[in-house]
Coordinates of C-alpha atoms and ligand atoms in Angstrom, one line a residue:
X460 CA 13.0 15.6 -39.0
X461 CA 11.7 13.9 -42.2
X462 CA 10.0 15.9 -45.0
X463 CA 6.4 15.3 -44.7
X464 CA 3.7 14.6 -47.4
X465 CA 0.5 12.4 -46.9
X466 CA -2.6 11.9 -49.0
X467 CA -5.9 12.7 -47.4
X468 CA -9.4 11.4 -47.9
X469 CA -12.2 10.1 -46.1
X470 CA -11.9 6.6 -45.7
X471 CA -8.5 6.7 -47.1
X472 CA -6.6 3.5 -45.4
X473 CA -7.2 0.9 -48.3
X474 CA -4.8 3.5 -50.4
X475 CA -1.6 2.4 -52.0
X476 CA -0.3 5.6 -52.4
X477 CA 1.8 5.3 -48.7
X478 CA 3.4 2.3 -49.9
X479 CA 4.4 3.7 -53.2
X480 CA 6.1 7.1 -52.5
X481 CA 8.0 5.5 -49.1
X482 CA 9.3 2.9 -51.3
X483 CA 10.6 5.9 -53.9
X484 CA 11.9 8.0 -51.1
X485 CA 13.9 4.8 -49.6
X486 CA 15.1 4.2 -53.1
X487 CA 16.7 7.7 -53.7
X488 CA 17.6 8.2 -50.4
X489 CA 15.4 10.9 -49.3
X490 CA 14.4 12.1 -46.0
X491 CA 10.9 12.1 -46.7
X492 CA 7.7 10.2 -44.9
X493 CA 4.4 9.7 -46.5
X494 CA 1.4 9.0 -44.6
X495 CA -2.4 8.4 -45.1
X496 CA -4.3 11.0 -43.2
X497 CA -8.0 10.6 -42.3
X498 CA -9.9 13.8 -43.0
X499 CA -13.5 13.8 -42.9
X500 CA -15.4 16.6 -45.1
X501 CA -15.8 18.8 -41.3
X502 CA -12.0 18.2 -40.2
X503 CA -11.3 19.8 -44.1
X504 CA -10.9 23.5 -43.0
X505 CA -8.5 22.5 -40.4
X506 CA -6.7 20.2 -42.4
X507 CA -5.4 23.1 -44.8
X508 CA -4.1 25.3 -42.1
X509 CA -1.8 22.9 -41.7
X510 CA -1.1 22.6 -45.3
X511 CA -0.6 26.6 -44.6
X512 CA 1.3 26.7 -42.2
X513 CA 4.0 24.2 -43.9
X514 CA 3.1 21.2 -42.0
X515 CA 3.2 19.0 -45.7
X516 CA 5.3 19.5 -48.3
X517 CA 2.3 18.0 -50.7
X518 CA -0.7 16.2 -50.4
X519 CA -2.6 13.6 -52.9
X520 CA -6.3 14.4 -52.5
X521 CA -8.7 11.3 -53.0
X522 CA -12.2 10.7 -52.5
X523 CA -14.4 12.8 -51.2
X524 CA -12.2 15.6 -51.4
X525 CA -10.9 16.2 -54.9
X526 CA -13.3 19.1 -55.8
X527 CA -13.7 20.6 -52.4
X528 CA -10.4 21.2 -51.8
X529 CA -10.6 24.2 -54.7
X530 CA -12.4 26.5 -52.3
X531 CA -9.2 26.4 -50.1
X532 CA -6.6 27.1 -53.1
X533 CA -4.8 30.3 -53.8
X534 CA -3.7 29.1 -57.5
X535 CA -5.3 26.4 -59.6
X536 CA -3.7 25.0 -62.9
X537 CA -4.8 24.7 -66.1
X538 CA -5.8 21.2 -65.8
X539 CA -7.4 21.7 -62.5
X540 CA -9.5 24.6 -64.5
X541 CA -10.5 22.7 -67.2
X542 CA -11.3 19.5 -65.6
X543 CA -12.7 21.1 -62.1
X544 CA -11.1 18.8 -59.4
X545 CA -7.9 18.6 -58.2
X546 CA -5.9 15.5 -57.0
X547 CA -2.7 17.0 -55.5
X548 CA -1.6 20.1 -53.4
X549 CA 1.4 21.9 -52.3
X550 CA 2.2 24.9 -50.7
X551 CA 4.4 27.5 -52.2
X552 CA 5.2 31.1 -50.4
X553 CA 2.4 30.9 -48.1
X554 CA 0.1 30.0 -51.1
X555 CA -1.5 26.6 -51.5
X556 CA -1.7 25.2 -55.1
X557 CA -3.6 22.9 -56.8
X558 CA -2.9 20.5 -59.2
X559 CA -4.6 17.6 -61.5
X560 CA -2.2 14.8 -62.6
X561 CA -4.5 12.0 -62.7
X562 CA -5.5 13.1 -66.4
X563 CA -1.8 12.5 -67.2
X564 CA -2.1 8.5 -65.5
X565 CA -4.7 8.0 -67.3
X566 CA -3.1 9.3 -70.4
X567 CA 0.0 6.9 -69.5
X568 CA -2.0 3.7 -69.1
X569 CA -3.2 3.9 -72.2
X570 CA -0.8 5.2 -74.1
X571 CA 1.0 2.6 -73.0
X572 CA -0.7 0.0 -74.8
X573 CA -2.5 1.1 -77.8
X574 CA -2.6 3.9 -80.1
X575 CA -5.3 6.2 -79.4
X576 CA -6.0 7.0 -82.9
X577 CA -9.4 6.2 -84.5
X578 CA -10.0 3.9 -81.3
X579 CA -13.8 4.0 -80.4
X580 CA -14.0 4.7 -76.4
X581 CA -16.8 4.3 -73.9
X582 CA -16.6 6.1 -70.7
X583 CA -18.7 5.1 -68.5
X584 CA -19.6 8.0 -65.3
X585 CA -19.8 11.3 -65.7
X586 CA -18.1 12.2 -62.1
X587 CA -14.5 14.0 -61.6
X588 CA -12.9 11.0 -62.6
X589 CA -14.7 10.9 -66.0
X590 CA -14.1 14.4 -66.4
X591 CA -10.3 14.0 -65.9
X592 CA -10.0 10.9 -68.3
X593 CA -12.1 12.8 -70.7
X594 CA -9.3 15.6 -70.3
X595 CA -6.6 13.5 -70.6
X596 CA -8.5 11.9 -74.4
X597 CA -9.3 15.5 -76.0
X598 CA -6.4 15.3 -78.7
X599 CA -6.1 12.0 -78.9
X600 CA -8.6 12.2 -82.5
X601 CA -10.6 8.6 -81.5
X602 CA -14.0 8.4 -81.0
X603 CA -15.1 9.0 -77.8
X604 CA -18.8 7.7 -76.5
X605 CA -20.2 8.5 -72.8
X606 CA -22.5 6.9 -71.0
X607 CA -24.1 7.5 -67.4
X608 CA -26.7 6.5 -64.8
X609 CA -27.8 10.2 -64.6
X610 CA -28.6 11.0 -68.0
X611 CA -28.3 14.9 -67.7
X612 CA -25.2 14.6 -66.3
X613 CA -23.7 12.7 -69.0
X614 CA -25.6 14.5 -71.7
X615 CA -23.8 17.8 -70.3
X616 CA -20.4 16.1 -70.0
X617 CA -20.9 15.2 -73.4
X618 CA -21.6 18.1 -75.1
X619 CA -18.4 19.6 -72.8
X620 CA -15.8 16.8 -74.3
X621 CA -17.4 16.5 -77.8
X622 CA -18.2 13.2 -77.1
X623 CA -21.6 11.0 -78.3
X624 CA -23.9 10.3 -75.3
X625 CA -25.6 6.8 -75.1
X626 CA -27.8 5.6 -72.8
X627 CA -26.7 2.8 -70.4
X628 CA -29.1 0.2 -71.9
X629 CA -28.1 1.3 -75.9
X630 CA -24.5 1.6 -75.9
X631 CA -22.8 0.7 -79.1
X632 CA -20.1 -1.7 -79.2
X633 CA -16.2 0.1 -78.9
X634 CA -12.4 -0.9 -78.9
X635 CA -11.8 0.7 -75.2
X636 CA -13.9 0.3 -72.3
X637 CA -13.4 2.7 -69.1
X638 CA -14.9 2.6 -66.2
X639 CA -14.8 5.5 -64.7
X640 CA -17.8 5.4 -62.4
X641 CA -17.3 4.9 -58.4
X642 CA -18.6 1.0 -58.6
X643 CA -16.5 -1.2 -57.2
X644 CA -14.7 1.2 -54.6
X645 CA -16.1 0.6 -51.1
X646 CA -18.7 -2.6 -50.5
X647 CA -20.8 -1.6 -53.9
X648 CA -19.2 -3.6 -56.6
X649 CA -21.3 -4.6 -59.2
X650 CA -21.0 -5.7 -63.1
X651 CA -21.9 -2.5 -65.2
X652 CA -21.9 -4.0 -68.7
X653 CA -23.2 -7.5 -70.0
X654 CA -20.3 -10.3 -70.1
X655 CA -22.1 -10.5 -74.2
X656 CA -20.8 -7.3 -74.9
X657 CA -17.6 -7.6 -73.0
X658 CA -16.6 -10.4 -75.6
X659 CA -16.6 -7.9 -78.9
X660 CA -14.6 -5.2 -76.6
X661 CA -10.6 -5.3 -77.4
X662 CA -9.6 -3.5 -73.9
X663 CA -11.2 -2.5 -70.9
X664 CA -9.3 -0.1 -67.9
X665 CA -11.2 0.4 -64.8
X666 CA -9.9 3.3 -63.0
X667 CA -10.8 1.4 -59.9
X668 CA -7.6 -0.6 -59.0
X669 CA -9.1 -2.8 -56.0
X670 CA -9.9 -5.7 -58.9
X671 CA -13.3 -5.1 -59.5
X672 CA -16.0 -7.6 -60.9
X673 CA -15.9 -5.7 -64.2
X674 CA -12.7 -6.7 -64.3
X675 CA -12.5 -10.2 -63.3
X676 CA -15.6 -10.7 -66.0
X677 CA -13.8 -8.7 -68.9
X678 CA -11.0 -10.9 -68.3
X679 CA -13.3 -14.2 -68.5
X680 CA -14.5 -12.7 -71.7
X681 CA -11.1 -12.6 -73.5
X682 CA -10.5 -8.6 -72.6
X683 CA -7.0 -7.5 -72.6
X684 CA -7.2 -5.4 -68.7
X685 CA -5.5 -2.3 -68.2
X686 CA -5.1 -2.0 -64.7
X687 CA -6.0 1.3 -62.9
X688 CA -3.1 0.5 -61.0
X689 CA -1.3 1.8 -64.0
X690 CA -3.3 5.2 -63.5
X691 CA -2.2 5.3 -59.9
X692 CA 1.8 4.9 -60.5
X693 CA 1.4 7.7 -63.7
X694 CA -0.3 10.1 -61.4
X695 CA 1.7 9.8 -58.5
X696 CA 5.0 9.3 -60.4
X697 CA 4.1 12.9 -61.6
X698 CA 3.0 13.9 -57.7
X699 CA 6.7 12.8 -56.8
X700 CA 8.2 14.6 -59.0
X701 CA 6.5 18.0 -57.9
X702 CA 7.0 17.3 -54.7
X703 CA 10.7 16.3 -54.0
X704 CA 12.1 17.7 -57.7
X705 CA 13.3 14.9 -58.2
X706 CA 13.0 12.1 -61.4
X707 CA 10.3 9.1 -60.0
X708 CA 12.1 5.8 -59.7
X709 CA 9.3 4.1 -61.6
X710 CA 9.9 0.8 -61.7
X711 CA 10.6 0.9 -57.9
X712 CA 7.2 2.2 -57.8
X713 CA 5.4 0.0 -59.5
X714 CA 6.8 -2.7 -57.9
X715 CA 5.5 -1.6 -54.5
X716 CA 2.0 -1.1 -55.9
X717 CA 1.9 -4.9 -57.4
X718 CA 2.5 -4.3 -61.1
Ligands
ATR912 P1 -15.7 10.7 -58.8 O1 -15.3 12.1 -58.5 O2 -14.8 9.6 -58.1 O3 -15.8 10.4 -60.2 P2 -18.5 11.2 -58.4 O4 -18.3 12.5 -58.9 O5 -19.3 10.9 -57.2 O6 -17.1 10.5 -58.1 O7 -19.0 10.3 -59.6 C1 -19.4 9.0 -59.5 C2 -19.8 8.4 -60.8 O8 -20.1 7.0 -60.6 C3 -21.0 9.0 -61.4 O9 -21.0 8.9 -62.8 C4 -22.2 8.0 -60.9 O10 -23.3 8.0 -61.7 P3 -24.5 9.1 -61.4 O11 -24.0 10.4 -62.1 O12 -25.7 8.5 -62.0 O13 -24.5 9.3 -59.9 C5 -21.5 6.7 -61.0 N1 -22.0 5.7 -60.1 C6 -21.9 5.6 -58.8 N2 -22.6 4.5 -58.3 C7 -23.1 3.9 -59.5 C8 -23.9 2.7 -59.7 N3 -24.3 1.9 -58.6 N4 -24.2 2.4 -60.9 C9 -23.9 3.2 -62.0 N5 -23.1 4.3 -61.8 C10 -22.8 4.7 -60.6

């Protein structure tokens, strides 16, 4: 019988992650499987017995689940304290443990491509993923700028991060655009910014990786795009690793997720 892992979340079939970690289990050799598991917010409960009882080695938590899942968990990283949502679980002795690597894919994408320093950066949301790319930018010394439909939500986030809060309709012109909101996942896709600004804006990465129009307009606009499909390989590269203890075959994986 195959080693078992899946990711869970509620809908959760247009994820790439299945594709991904099968193709990096073929390519070491591994007895493993990996399977998308629809788990509705009530089936939750039931869904970490199993995880319990050994059922899955480890689990990748997506939408709606990421900061839920912490009332089930026995131990919680460091990451997973500070930025208050978790991404991944596995079970060790009996005990389920929660961990946060999307901070580190986002930390990877852009890393990738620029140097952080004395960039100015505008995230836009003020949700878990906002909180985890803020995470992932708290050393990196550039200037970091947050804006948000809910105003006291960003305002708080903010003040959290040590970042400048701007409202949507003022905010300043920047190196980095991220979108971190949820627009664009689902039927509601929508253009957050004004293609005018987009055109004095060096780089824009949506966290959303299902090509969004923010995209497709940043791009008209002479944008350099950093894919979030970047953010998904980095953060499930680092998923791999915990769960099989073995290195990721990266380029493997990004392969199988288009990149
Ligand atoms: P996640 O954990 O994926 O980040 P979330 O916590 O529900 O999801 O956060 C979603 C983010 O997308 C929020 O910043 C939300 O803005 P509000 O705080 O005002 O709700 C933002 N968002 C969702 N739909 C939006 C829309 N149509 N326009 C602008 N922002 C939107």
């Amino acid at each position: 019988m195959p080693k078992k892992c899946c990711v869970i979340g509620h809908p959760v079939e247009h994820s790439l992650s299945p594709a991904m970690h099968n193709a990096a289990y073929r390519e070491l050799g591994l007895d493993f499987k990996y399977d998308a598991v629809d788990v509705a917010p009530a089936g939750l409960a039931d869904f970490m017995r199993l995880l319990r009882a050994g059922e899955y080695l480890g689990v990748s938590v997506t939408v709606p689940h990421k900061q839920s899942v912490l009332d089930f968990a026995n131990v919680v990283s460091p990451h997973v304290k500070a930025i208050g949502a978790a991404n991944t679980l596995f079970c060790d002795d009996g005990k389920i443990v929660a961990e946060n690597t999307d901070w580190f894919g986002v930390h990877c994408a852009l890393d990738e491509v620029m140097d952080l320093k004395e960039k100015r950066i505008l995230v836009y949301g003020a949700g878990g993923a906002a909180r985890a790319c803020l995470y992932a930018l708290r050393n990196a010394k550039a200037e970091l700028f947050i804006t948000n439909r809910t105003i006291s939500k960003g305002m708080a986030l903010a003040n959290e991060f040590g970042a400048q809060f701007c409202e949507v309709s003022e905010i300043p012109q920047v190196d980095v655009l991220v979108n971190a909101t949820s627009v664009g996942i689902g039927g509601d896709d929508r253009l957050l910014v004004c293609p005018d600004w987009l055109k004095c804006t060096e780089y824009v990465f949506d966290m959303v990786y299902t090509g969004t129009v923010l995209e497709q307009v940043a791009k008209d606009n002479g944008c350099k795009i950093i894919s979030g499909k970047k953010m998904l390989l980095y953060q499930g590269a680092k998923q791999f690793e915990l769960f099989t203890h073995q290195r990721a075959p990266l380029e493997v994986m990004a392969q199988s997720v288009g990149l």
